[in-house]
PDB file of C-alpha atoms in Angstrom:
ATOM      1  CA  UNK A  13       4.630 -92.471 -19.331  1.00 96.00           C
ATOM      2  CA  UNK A  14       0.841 -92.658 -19.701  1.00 98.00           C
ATOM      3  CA  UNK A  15      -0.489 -90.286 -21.762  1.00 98.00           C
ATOM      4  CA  UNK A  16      -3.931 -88.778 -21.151  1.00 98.00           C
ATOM      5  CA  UNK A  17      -6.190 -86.906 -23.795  1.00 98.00           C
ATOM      6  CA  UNK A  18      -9.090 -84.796 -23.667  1.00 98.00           C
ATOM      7  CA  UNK A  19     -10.366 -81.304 -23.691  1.00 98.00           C
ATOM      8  CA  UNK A  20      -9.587 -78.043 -22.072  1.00 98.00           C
ATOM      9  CA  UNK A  21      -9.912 -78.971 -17.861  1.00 98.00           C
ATOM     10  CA  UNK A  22     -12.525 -76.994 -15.767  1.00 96.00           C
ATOM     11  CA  UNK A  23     -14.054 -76.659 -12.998  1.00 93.00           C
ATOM     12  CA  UNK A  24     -16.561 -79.998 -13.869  1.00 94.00           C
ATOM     13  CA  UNK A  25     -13.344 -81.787 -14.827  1.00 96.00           C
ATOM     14  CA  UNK A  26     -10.831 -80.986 -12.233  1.00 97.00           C
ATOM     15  CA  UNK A  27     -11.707 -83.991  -9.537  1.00 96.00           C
ATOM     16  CA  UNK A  28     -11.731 -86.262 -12.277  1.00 96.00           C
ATOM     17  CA  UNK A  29      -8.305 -85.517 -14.022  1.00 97.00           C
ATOM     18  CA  UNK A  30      -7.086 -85.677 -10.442  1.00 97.00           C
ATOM     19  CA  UNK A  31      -8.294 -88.963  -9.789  1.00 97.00           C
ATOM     20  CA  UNK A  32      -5.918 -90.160 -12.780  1.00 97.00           C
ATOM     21  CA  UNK A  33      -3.138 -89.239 -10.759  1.00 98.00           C
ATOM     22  CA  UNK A  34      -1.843 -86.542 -13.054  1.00 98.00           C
ATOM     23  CA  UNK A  35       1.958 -85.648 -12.488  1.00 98.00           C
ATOM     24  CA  UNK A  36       2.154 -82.918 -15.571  1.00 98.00           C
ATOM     25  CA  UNK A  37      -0.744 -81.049 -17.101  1.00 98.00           C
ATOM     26  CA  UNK A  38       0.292 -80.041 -20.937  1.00 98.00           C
ATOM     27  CA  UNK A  39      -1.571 -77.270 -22.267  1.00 98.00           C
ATOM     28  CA  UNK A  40      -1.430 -76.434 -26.136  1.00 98.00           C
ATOM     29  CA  UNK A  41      -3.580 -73.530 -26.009  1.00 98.00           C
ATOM     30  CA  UNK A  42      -2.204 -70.519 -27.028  1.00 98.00           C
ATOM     31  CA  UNK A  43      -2.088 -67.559 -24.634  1.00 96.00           C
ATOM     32  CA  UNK A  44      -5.148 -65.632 -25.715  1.00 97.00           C
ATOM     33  CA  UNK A  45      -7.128 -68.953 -24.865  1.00 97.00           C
ATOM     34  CA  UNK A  46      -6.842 -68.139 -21.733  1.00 97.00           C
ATOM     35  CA  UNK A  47      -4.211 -71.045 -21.038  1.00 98.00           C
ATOM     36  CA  UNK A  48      -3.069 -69.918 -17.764  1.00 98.00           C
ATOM     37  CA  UNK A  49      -6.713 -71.080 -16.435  1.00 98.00           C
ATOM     38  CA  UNK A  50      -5.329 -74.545 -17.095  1.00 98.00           C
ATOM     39  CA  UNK A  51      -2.307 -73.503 -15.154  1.00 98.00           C
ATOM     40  CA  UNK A  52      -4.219 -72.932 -12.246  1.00 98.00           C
ATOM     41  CA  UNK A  53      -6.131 -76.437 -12.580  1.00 98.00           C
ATOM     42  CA  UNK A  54      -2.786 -77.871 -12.514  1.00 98.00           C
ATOM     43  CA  UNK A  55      -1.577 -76.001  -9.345  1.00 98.00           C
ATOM     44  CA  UNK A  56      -4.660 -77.114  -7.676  1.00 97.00           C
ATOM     45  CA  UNK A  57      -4.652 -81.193  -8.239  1.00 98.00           C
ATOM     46  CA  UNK A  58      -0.803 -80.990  -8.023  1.00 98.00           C
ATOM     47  CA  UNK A  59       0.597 -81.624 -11.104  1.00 98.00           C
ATOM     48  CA  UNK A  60       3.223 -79.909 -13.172  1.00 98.00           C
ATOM     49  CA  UNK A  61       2.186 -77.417 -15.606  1.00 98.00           C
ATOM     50  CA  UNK A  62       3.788 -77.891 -19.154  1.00 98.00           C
ATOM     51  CA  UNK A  63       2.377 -74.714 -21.843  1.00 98.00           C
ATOM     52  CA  UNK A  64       3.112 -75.521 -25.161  1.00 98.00           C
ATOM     53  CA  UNK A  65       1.356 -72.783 -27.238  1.00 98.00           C
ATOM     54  CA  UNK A  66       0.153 -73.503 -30.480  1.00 98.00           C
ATOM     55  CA  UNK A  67      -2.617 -70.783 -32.285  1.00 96.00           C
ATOM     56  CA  UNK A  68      -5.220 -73.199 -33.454  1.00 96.00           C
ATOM     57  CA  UNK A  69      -4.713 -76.269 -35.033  1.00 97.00           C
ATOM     58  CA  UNK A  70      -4.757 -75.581 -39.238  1.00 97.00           C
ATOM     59  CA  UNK A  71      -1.679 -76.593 -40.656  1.00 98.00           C
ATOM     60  CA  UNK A  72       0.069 -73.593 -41.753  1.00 98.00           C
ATOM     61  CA  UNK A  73      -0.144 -72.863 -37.283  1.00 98.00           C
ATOM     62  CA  UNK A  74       0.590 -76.657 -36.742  1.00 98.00           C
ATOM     63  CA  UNK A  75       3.563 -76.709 -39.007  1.00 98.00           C
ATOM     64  CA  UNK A  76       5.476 -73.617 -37.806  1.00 97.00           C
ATOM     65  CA  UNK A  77       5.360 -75.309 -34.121  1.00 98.00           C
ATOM     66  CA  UNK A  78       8.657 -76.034 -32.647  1.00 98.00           C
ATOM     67  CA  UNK A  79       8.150 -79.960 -32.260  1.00 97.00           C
ATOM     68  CA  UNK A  80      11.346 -80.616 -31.589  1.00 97.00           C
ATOM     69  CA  UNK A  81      11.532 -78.073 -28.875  1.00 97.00           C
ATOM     70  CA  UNK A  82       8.497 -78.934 -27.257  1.00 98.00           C
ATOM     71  CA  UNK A  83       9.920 -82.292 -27.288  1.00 97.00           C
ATOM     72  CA  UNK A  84      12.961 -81.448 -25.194  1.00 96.00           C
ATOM     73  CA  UNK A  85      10.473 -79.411 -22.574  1.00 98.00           C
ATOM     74  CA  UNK A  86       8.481 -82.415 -21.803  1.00 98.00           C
ATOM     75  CA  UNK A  87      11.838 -84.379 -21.503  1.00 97.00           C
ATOM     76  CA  UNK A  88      13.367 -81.677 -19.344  1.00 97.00           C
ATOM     77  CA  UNK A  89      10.062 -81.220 -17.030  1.00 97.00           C
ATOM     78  CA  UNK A  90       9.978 -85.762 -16.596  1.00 97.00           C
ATOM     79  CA  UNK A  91       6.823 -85.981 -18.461  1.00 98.00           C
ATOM     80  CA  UNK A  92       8.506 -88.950 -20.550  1.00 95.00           C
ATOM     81  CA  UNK A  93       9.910 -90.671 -17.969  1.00 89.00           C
ATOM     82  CA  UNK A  94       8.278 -94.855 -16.703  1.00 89.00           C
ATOM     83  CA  UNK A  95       6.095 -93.319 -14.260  1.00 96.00           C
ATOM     84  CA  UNK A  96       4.658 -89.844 -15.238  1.00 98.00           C
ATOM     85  CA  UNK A  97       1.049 -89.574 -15.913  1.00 98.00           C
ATOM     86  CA  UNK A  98       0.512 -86.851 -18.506  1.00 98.00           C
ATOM     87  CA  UNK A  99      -2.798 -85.270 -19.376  1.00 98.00           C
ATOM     88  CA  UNK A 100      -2.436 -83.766 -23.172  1.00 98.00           C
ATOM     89  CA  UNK A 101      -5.238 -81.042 -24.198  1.00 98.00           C
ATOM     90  CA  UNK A 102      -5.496 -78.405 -26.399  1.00 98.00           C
ATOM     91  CA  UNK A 103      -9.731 -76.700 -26.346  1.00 98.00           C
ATOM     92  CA  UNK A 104     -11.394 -79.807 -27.735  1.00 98.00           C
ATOM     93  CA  UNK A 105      -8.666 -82.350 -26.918  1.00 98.00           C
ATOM     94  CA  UNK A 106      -8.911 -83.116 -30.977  1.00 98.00           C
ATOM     95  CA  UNK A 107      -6.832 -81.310 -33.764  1.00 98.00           C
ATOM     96  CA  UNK A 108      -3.597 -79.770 -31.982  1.00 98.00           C
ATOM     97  CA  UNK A 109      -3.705 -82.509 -29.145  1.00 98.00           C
ATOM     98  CA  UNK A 110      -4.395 -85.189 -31.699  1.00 98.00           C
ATOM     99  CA  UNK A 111      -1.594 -84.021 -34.038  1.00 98.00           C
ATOM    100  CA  UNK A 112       0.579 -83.705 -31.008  1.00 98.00           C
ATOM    101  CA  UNK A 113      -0.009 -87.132 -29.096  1.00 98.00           C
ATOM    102  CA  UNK A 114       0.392 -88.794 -32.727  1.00 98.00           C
ATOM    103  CA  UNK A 115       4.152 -87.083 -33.159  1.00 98.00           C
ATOM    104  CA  UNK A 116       5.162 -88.337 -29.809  1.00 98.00           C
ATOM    105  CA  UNK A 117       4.176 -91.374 -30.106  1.00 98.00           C
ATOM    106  CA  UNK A 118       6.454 -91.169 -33.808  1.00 98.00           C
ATOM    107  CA  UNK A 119       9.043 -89.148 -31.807  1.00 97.00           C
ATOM    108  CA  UNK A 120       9.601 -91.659 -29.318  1.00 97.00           C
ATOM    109  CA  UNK A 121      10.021 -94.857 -31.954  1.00 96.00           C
ATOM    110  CA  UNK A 122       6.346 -95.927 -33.012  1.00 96.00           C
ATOM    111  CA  UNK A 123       5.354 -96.712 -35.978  1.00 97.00           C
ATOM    112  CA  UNK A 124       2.658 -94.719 -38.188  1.00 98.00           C
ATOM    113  CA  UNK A 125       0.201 -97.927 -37.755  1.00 98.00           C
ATOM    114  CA  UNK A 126       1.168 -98.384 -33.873  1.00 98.00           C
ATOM    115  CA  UNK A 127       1.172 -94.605 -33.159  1.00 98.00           C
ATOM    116  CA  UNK A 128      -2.659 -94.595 -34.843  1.00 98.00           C
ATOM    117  CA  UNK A 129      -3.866 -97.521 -33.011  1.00 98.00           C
ATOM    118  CA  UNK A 130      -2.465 -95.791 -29.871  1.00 98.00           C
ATOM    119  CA  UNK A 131      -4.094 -92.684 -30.220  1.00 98.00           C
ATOM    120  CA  UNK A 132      -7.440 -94.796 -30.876  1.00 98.00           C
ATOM    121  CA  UNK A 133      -6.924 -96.363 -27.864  1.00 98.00           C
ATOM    122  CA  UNK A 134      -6.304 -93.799 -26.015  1.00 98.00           C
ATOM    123  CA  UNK A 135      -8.858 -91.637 -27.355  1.00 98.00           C
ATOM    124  CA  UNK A 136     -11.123 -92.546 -30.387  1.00 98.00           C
ATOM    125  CA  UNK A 137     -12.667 -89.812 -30.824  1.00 98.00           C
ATOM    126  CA  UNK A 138      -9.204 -88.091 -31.475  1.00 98.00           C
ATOM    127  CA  UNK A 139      -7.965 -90.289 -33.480  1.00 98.00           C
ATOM    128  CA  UNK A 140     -11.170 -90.261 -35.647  1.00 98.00           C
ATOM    129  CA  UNK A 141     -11.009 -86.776 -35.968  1.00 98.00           C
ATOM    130  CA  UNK A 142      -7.439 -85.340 -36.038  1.00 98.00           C
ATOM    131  CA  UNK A 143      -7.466 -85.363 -40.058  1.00 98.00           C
ATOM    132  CA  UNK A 144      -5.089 -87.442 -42.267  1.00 98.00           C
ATOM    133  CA  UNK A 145      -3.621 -83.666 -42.745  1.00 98.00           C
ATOM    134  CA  UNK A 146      -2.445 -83.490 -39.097  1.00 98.00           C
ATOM    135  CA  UNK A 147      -1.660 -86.856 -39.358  1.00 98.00           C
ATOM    136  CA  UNK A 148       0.905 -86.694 -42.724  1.00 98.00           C
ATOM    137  CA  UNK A 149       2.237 -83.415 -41.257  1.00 98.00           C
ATOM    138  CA  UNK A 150       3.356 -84.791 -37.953  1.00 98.00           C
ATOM    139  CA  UNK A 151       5.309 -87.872 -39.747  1.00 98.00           C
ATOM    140  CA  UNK A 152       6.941 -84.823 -42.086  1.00 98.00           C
ATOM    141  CA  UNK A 153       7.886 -83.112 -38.829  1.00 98.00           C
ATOM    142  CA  UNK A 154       9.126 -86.186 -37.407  1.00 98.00           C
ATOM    143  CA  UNK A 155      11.409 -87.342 -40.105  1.00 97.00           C
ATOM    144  CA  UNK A 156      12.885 -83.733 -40.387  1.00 96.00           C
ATOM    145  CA  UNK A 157      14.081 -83.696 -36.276  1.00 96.00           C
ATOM    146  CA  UNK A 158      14.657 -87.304 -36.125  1.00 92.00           C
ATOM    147  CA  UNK A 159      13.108 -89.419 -33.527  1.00 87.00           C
ATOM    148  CA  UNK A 160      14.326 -89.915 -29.764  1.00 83.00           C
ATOM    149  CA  UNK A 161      17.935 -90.716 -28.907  1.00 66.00           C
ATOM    150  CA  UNK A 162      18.959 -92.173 -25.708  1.00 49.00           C
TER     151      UNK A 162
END
């Protein structure tokens, strides 16, 4: 899988997130952002369309989340699999899509330091600015459902 992150796609950033080849749009908007926009997006570049809601991205929202459920989506849809390209966003592509890239990369066998340096790689200005909070909370989450099993 290569993972993706930014903000909410639009109309400016629609050719572009095509260009990446984008087999499964993930949305972690909540409904009354207006997620099903991003739905559309998907439709149009041709890529799957994954909604994950999540109501903003403070922690009490963040920890009441069903990780481990949205976990098994993205496994059912193929979003994990050797050759998906996946394109993670929540508005700003920073809090809930920073918290959520970070607990994948846990989830699927990472370590804290790797799974940082990942999500820096990726995108730095994520990783700069998803908060230590996000950041503790995820590794909670992850050590309560136990990471991937093959």
């Amino acid at each position: 899988m290569k993972l993706i992150l930014g903000p909410r796609p639009g109309k400016k950033s629609k050719d572009q997130i095509a260009e990446y080849g984008v087999s499964h749009l993930v949305t972690l908007l909540a409904d009354r952002e207006d997620a099903v926009a991003s739905g559309r997006i998907a439709q149009q570049i041709g890529a799957d369309w994954i909604h994950l809601p999540i109501d903003g991205g403070h922690i009490e929202k963040l920890a009441a989340f069903d990780l481990a459920g949205a976990f098994k989506t993205l496994t059912a849809a193929g979003a994990i699999e050797g050759d998906a390209v996946v394109y993670l966003h929540c508005s700003a592509g920073i809090h809930r899509t920073g918290f959520f890239a970070y607990a994948l990369f846990r989830w699927l066998g990472q370590e804290p330091d790797e799974a940082r340096t990942k999500l820096a790689d990726i995108r730095p200005i994520t990783a700069d600015q998803v908060g230590e909070d996000r950041l503790a909370l995820a590794d909670r989450m992850i050590a309560a459902i136990g990471r991937q099993t093959v």
